[in-house]
Amino acid sequence: MFVRGKNALIIYVTILSLATFISNIYLLFGLTKRTKINFKDVTVSSMFGHFKHNLILFIPQIAISIYTLLDQPMIGWLSGSTDEVGFYLKAEQLVKMVLYIITTLGTIMMPRIASLYKRKDISKVKKYLNKVIDIVLYLSIPMMFGLAAVSSFFIEWFLTPAFSRVSLIMMVISPIIVFISLSNVIGVQYLLPTDNTKYYIKSVILGALVNFICNLILIPNLKAIGAAIGTVIAEFSVFLYQFIVVRKMKVFENHIKYATTCFINGLIMFIVIYFLGNLLGVGVFTTIIQIIVGILIYTILSKIFKISIQE
């Protein structure tokens, strides 16, 4: 309603800030209805008591911001094309929109894991984490394949044919759905709540460095595709480092067989719905049919191979 042109930047920023502020104030008042809060006990010294811990958690957020936000200016700088920046931005937004469905598990599980760890109930910590890993693998792998399969037939009607290059970038960058989902479980749901913050910080700093180096090498020749490849390599490096760390802690079970089955099911789903897209052509109807058929195929294959998130 209010953002109508380039001169509306201040209005746009104000709307974003107010939306966040109002939602948090609403949550605060909602909290007072469920529990008694004595605001007289809230002092400056008590607030600053949390400052050190929040500062430690702020460091990885800086690193994450560097390698998630630096891609766009580096594409413009190294490729000399603002179009490539726009293509990459749209592809990343669409992929991460799907990703948020899974990463919300971190918000749900982190307090629970922290509580169990504080009570030294390690067996339940392991049980919950391994359950979440299964859920993440079961959902993220078909989402990766599904998004890659529909992108070629979805972008042209959703963003117009002028953005057709976005579909290729989406296909390249789609593996981050799996890598970020897994590192979210290991890093956010285990390393942070169990006082292993240093490993989490090292992993995201590693990701920032890998992403920056890959961008310098790949973007000049491959432009937005190079940035997408760099992002995938960076997210994989974050996951791999965290995986190596927690493997020594013997917290997670062996999920290779489960992941392989999900991957095969997802690959079969990809082949079928991609072929279906070629058969039906670009259009809203095609995308809807692809999604429905994809869900049915993956669900049926999961039943056949006896894998599910209820086990």
Coordinates of C-alpha atoms in Angstrom, one line a residue:
M1 CA 0.0 0.0 0.0
F2 CA 2.8 2.5 0.9
V3 CA 5.9 1.3 -0.9
R4 CA 5.4 2.7 -4.4
G5 CA 8.9 3.6 -5.7
K6 CA 12.6 4.1 -5.0
N7 CA 11.9 7.1 -2.8
A8 CA 9.9 4.9 -0.4
L9 CA 13.0 3.3 1.2
I10 CA 12.5 4.9 4.6
I11 CA 8.8 3.9 4.6
Y12 CA 9.8 0.3 3.8
V13 CA 12.4 0.1 6.6
T14 CA 10.0 1.6 9.0
I15 CA 7.3 -0.9 8.2
L16 CA 9.8 -3.8 8.7
S17 CA 11.0 -2.4 12.0
L18 CA 7.5 -1.7 13.4
A19 CA 6.2 -5.1 12.3
T20 CA 9.0 -6.8 14.4
F21 CA 8.5 -4.4 17.3
I22 CA 4.7 -4.9 17.5
S23 CA 4.9 -8.7 17.2
N24 CA 7.4 -8.9 20.1
I25 CA 5.3 -6.5 22.3
Y26 CA 2.2 -8.7 21.5
L27 CA 4.2 -11.8 22.6
L28 CA 5.2 -10.0 25.9
F29 CA 1.6 -9.2 26.8
G30 CA 0.6 -12.8 25.8
L31 CA 3.3 -14.0 28.2
T32 CA 1.9 -12.0 31.1
K33 CA -1.4 -13.8 30.8
R34 CA 0.3 -17.2 31.2
T35 CA 2.8 -16.4 33.9
K36 CA 3.3 -13.8 36.6
I37 CA 6.0 -11.2 35.8
N38 CA 7.2 -8.8 38.4
F39 CA 8.7 -5.9 36.4
K40 CA 10.1 -4.5 39.7
D41 CA 12.7 -7.3 39.6
V42 CA 13.9 -6.3 36.1
T43 CA 16.9 -4.1 36.8
V44 CA 19.7 -2.8 34.6
S45 CA 22.3 -5.1 36.4
S46 CA 20.1 -8.1 35.8
M47 CA 19.7 -7.3 32.1
F48 CA 23.5 -6.8 31.7
G49 CA 24.0 -10.2 33.3
H50 CA 22.9 -11.7 30.1
F51 CA 25.0 -9.4 27.9
K52 CA 28.1 -11.6 27.8
H53 CA 26.2 -14.7 26.7
N54 CA 24.2 -12.7 24.1
L55 CA 27.4 -11.2 22.8
I56 CA 28.9 -14.7 22.3
L57 CA 25.8 -15.7 20.3
F58 CA 26.0 -12.5 18.3
I59 CA 29.4 -13.4 16.9
P60 CA 28.1 -16.3 14.7
Q61 CA 25.2 -14.1 13.6
I62 CA 27.7 -11.7 12.2
A63 CA 29.5 -14.5 10.3
I64 CA 26.2 -15.9 9.0
S65 CA 25.2 -12.4 7.8
I66 CA 28.5 -12.0 6.0
Y67 CA 28.1 -15.2 3.9
T68 CA 24.4 -14.9 3.4
L69 CA 24.3 -11.2 2.5
L70 CA 27.7 -10.7 0.9
D71 CA 26.7 -12.8 -2.2
Q72 CA 24.6 -10.0 -3.7
P73 CA 27.2 -7.1 -3.6
M74 CA 29.9 -9.5 -4.7
I75 CA 27.8 -10.6 -7.7
G76 CA 27.3 -7.0 -8.7
W77 CA 31.0 -6.2 -8.1
L78 CA 32.6 -9.2 -9.8
S79 CA 30.1 -9.7 -12.6
G80 CA 29.2 -6.1 -13.3
S81 CA 25.6 -7.0 -13.8
T82 CA 22.7 -5.8 -11.7
D83 CA 20.4 -8.3 -13.5
E84 CA 22.5 -11.2 -12.1
V85 CA 22.0 -9.8 -8.6
G86 CA 18.2 -9.8 -9.1
F87 CA 18.2 -13.3 -10.5
Y88 CA 20.2 -14.6 -7.6
L89 CA 18.2 -12.8 -5.0
K90 CA 14.9 -14.2 -6.3
A91 CA 16.2 -17.7 -6.5
E92 CA 17.6 -17.5 -2.9
Q93 CA 14.4 -16.1 -1.5
L94 CA 12.3 -18.8 -3.0
V95 CA 14.6 -21.6 -1.8
K96 CA 14.8 -20.2 1.7
M97 CA 11.1 -19.7 1.9
V98 CA 10.8 -23.5 1.7
L99 CA 13.7 -23.9 4.0
Y100 CA 12.0 -21.9 6.8
I101 CA 9.4 -24.7 7.1
I102 CA 12.1 -27.0 8.4
T103 CA 14.3 -24.6 10.4
T104 CA 11.4 -23.6 12.6
L105 CA 12.1 -27.0 14.3
G106 CA 15.1 -25.3 15.9
T107 CA 13.0 -22.7 17.6
I108 CA 10.8 -25.4 19.0
M109 CA 13.4 -27.9 20.1
M110 CA 16.2 -25.7 21.4
P111 CA 14.6 -24.9 24.8
R112 CA 13.6 -28.5 25.3
I113 CA 17.1 -29.8 24.6
A114 CA 18.6 -27.1 26.9
S115 CA 16.3 -28.1 29.7
L116 CA 17.0 -31.8 29.3
Y117 CA 20.8 -31.2 29.2
K118 CA 20.7 -29.1 32.3
R119 CA 18.9 -32.0 34.1
K120 CA 21.6 -34.3 32.7
D121 CA 19.0 -36.4 31.0
I122 CA 21.4 -37.2 28.1
S123 CA 19.5 -40.3 26.9
K124 CA 16.4 -38.2 26.2
V125 CA 18.6 -35.5 24.5
K126 CA 19.9 -38.2 22.1
K127 CA 16.4 -39.6 21.6
Y128 CA 14.9 -36.2 20.6
L129 CA 17.8 -35.2 18.4
N130 CA 17.9 -38.4 16.4
K131 CA 14.1 -38.2 16.0
V132 CA 14.5 -34.6 14.6
I133 CA 17.3 -35.8 12.2
D134 CA 14.9 -38.3 10.8
I135 CA 12.2 -35.7 10.4
V136 CA 14.6 -33.3 8.7
L137 CA 15.9 -35.9 6.3
Y138 CA 12.4 -37.1 5.5
L139 CA 11.3 -33.5 4.6
S140 CA 14.3 -31.7 3.3
I141 CA 15.4 -34.2 0.7
P142 CA 12.1 -34.3 -1.2
M143 CA 11.8 -30.5 -0.8
M144 CA 15.2 -30.1 -2.5
F145 CA 14.3 -32.4 -5.4
G146 CA 10.8 -31.1 -5.7
L147 CA 11.9 -27.4 -5.9
A148 CA 14.5 -28.3 -8.4
A149 CA 12.0 -30.2 -10.6
V150 CA 9.3 -27.5 -10.6
S151 CA 11.5 -24.5 -10.9
S152 CA 11.7 -24.6 -14.8
F153 CA 7.9 -24.7 -15.1
F154 CA 7.1 -22.4 -12.1
I155 CA 9.3 -19.3 -12.6
E156 CA 8.1 -18.3 -16.0
W157 CA 4.5 -17.9 -14.9
F158 CA 5.3 -16.7 -11.4
L159 CA 8.0 -14.1 -12.3
T160 CA 7.5 -13.8 -16.1
P161 CA 9.8 -15.3 -18.8
A162 CA 12.3 -12.5 -18.2
F163 CA 13.3 -14.3 -15.0
S164 CA 13.8 -17.7 -16.6
R165 CA 17.5 -17.8 -15.5
V166 CA 16.2 -17.9 -11.9
S167 CA 15.1 -21.5 -12.4
L168 CA 18.6 -22.7 -13.2
I169 CA 20.0 -20.8 -10.1
M170 CA 17.3 -22.5 -8.0
M171 CA 18.3 -25.9 -9.2
V172 CA 21.9 -25.3 -8.4
I173 CA 21.3 -23.8 -4.9
S174 CA 18.5 -26.2 -3.9
P175 CA 20.9 -28.6 -2.0
I176 CA 21.3 -25.9 0.8
I177 CA 17.8 -27.0 1.9
V178 CA 19.4 -30.3 3.1
F179 CA 22.7 -28.9 4.4
I180 CA 21.2 -25.9 6.3
S181 CA 18.4 -28.2 7.8
L182 CA 21.0 -30.7 9.1
S183 CA 23.4 -28.0 10.4
N184 CA 20.4 -26.4 12.1
V185 CA 19.8 -29.6 14.0
I186 CA 23.4 -30.1 15.0
G187 CA 24.4 -26.5 15.6
V188 CA 21.2 -24.7 16.8
Q189 CA 19.5 -27.7 18.5
Y190 CA 22.6 -29.4 20.0
L191 CA 25.8 -27.4 20.1
L192 CA 24.2 -24.2 21.4
P193 CA 22.0 -25.6 24.1
T194 CA 24.8 -27.9 25.4
D195 CA 27.5 -25.3 26.0
N196 CA 29.4 -26.1 22.8
T197 CA 29.0 -22.7 21.4
K198 CA 32.7 -22.4 20.3
Y199 CA 32.2 -25.2 17.8
Y200 CA 29.1 -23.5 16.4
I201 CA 31.0 -20.2 16.1
K202 CA 33.9 -21.9 14.3
S203 CA 31.6 -23.7 11.9
V204 CA 29.9 -20.5 10.7
I205 CA 33.2 -18.6 10.5
L206 CA 34.4 -21.4 8.3
G207 CA 31.3 -21.1 6.1
A208 CA 31.9 -17.3 5.8
L209 CA 35.5 -17.8 4.7
V210 CA 34.7 -20.7 2.2
N211 CA 31.8 -18.6 0.7
F212 CA 34.0 -15.5 0.3
I213 CA 36.8 -17.5 -1.4
C214 CA 34.4 -19.5 -3.7
N215 CA 32.7 -16.2 -4.7
L216 CA 36.1 -14.7 -5.7
I217 CA 36.9 -17.7 -7.8
L218 CA 33.5 -18.6 -9.4
I219 CA 31.5 -15.3 -9.8
P220 CA 33.8 -13.7 -12.5
N221 CA 33.1 -16.5 -15.0
L222 CA 29.8 -18.0 -13.8
K223 CA 28.2 -14.9 -12.3
A224 CA 25.0 -15.7 -10.2
I225 CA 25.5 -19.5 -10.9
G226 CA 29.0 -19.2 -9.4
A227 CA 27.5 -17.5 -6.3
A228 CA 25.0 -20.3 -6.0
I229 CA 27.7 -23.0 -6.2
G230 CA 29.7 -21.1 -3.6
T231 CA 26.8 -20.9 -1.2
V232 CA 26.2 -24.7 -1.6
I233 CA 29.9 -25.4 -0.9
A234 CA 29.9 -23.0 2.1
E235 CA 26.7 -24.6 3.7
F236 CA 28.2 -28.1 3.1
S237 CA 31.4 -27.0 4.9
V238 CA 29.4 -25.8 7.9
F239 CA 27.5 -29.1 8.1
L240 CA 30.6 -31.2 7.6
Y241 CA 32.6 -29.4 10.3
Q242 CA 29.7 -29.8 12.8
F243 CA 29.2 -33.4 11.8
I244 CA 32.9 -34.2 12.5
V245 CA 32.6 -32.5 15.9
V246 CA 29.5 -34.3 17.1
R247 CA 30.6 -37.6 15.7
K248 CA 33.3 -37.7 18.4
M249 CA 30.6 -37.0 21.0
K250 CA 28.6 -40.0 20.0
V251 CA 25.3 -38.3 20.2
F252 CA 23.8 -39.0 16.8
E253 CA 23.0 -42.5 15.4
N254 CA 23.9 -43.7 12.0
H255 CA 21.4 -42.2 9.6
I256 CA 23.1 -43.2 6.4
K257 CA 20.7 -45.9 5.4
Y258 CA 17.7 -43.7 6.2
A259 CA 19.1 -40.8 4.2
T260 CA 20.0 -43.0 1.2
T261 CA 16.4 -44.3 1.1
C262 CA 15.0 -40.7 1.3
F263 CA 17.5 -39.7 -1.5
I264 CA 16.5 -42.5 -3.8
N265 CA 12.8 -41.8 -3.3
G266 CA 13.4 -38.1 -3.9
L267 CA 15.3 -38.7 -7.0
I268 CA 12.6 -41.0 -8.5
M269 CA 10.0 -38.3 -7.6
F270 CA 12.2 -35.6 -9.3
I271 CA 12.4 -37.7 -12.6
V272 CA 8.7 -38.2 -12.7
I273 CA 7.5 -34.7 -12.0
Y274 CA 10.2 -33.1 -14.2
F275 CA 9.0 -35.4 -17.1
L276 CA 5.5 -34.4 -16.2
G277 CA 6.4 -30.7 -16.4
N278 CA 7.9 -31.2 -19.9
L279 CA 4.7 -33.0 -20.9
L280 CA 2.3 -30.4 -19.6
G281 CA 4.3 -27.2 -20.3
V282 CA 4.6 -24.0 -18.3
G283 CA 1.6 -22.9 -16.2
V284 CA -0.1 -22.7 -12.9
F285 CA -2.0 -26.0 -13.5
T286 CA 1.3 -27.8 -14.2
T287 CA 2.9 -26.6 -11.0
I288 CA -0.1 -27.7 -8.9
I289 CA -0.2 -31.1 -10.6
Q290 CA 3.6 -31.5 -10.1
I291 CA 3.3 -30.8 -6.4
I292 CA 0.4 -33.2 -5.9
V293 CA 2.0 -36.0 -7.9
G294 CA 5.3 -35.4 -6.2
I295 CA 3.8 -35.7 -2.7
L296 CA 1.9 -38.9 -3.7
I297 CA 5.0 -40.5 -5.3
Y298 CA 7.3 -39.7 -2.3
T299 CA 4.7 -40.9 0.2
I300 CA 4.0 -44.1 -1.6
L301 CA 7.7 -44.9 -2.0
S302 CA 8.2 -44.1 1.7
K303 CA 5.5 -46.6 2.6
I304 CA 7.0 -49.2 0.3
F305 CA 10.5 -48.8 1.8
K306 CA 9.0 -48.5 5.3
I307 CA 10.3 -45.1 6.3
S308 CA 8.3 -42.3 7.9
I309 CA 8.6 -39.6 10.5
Q310 CA 6.3 -41.5 12.9
E311 CA 8.8 -44.3 13.5

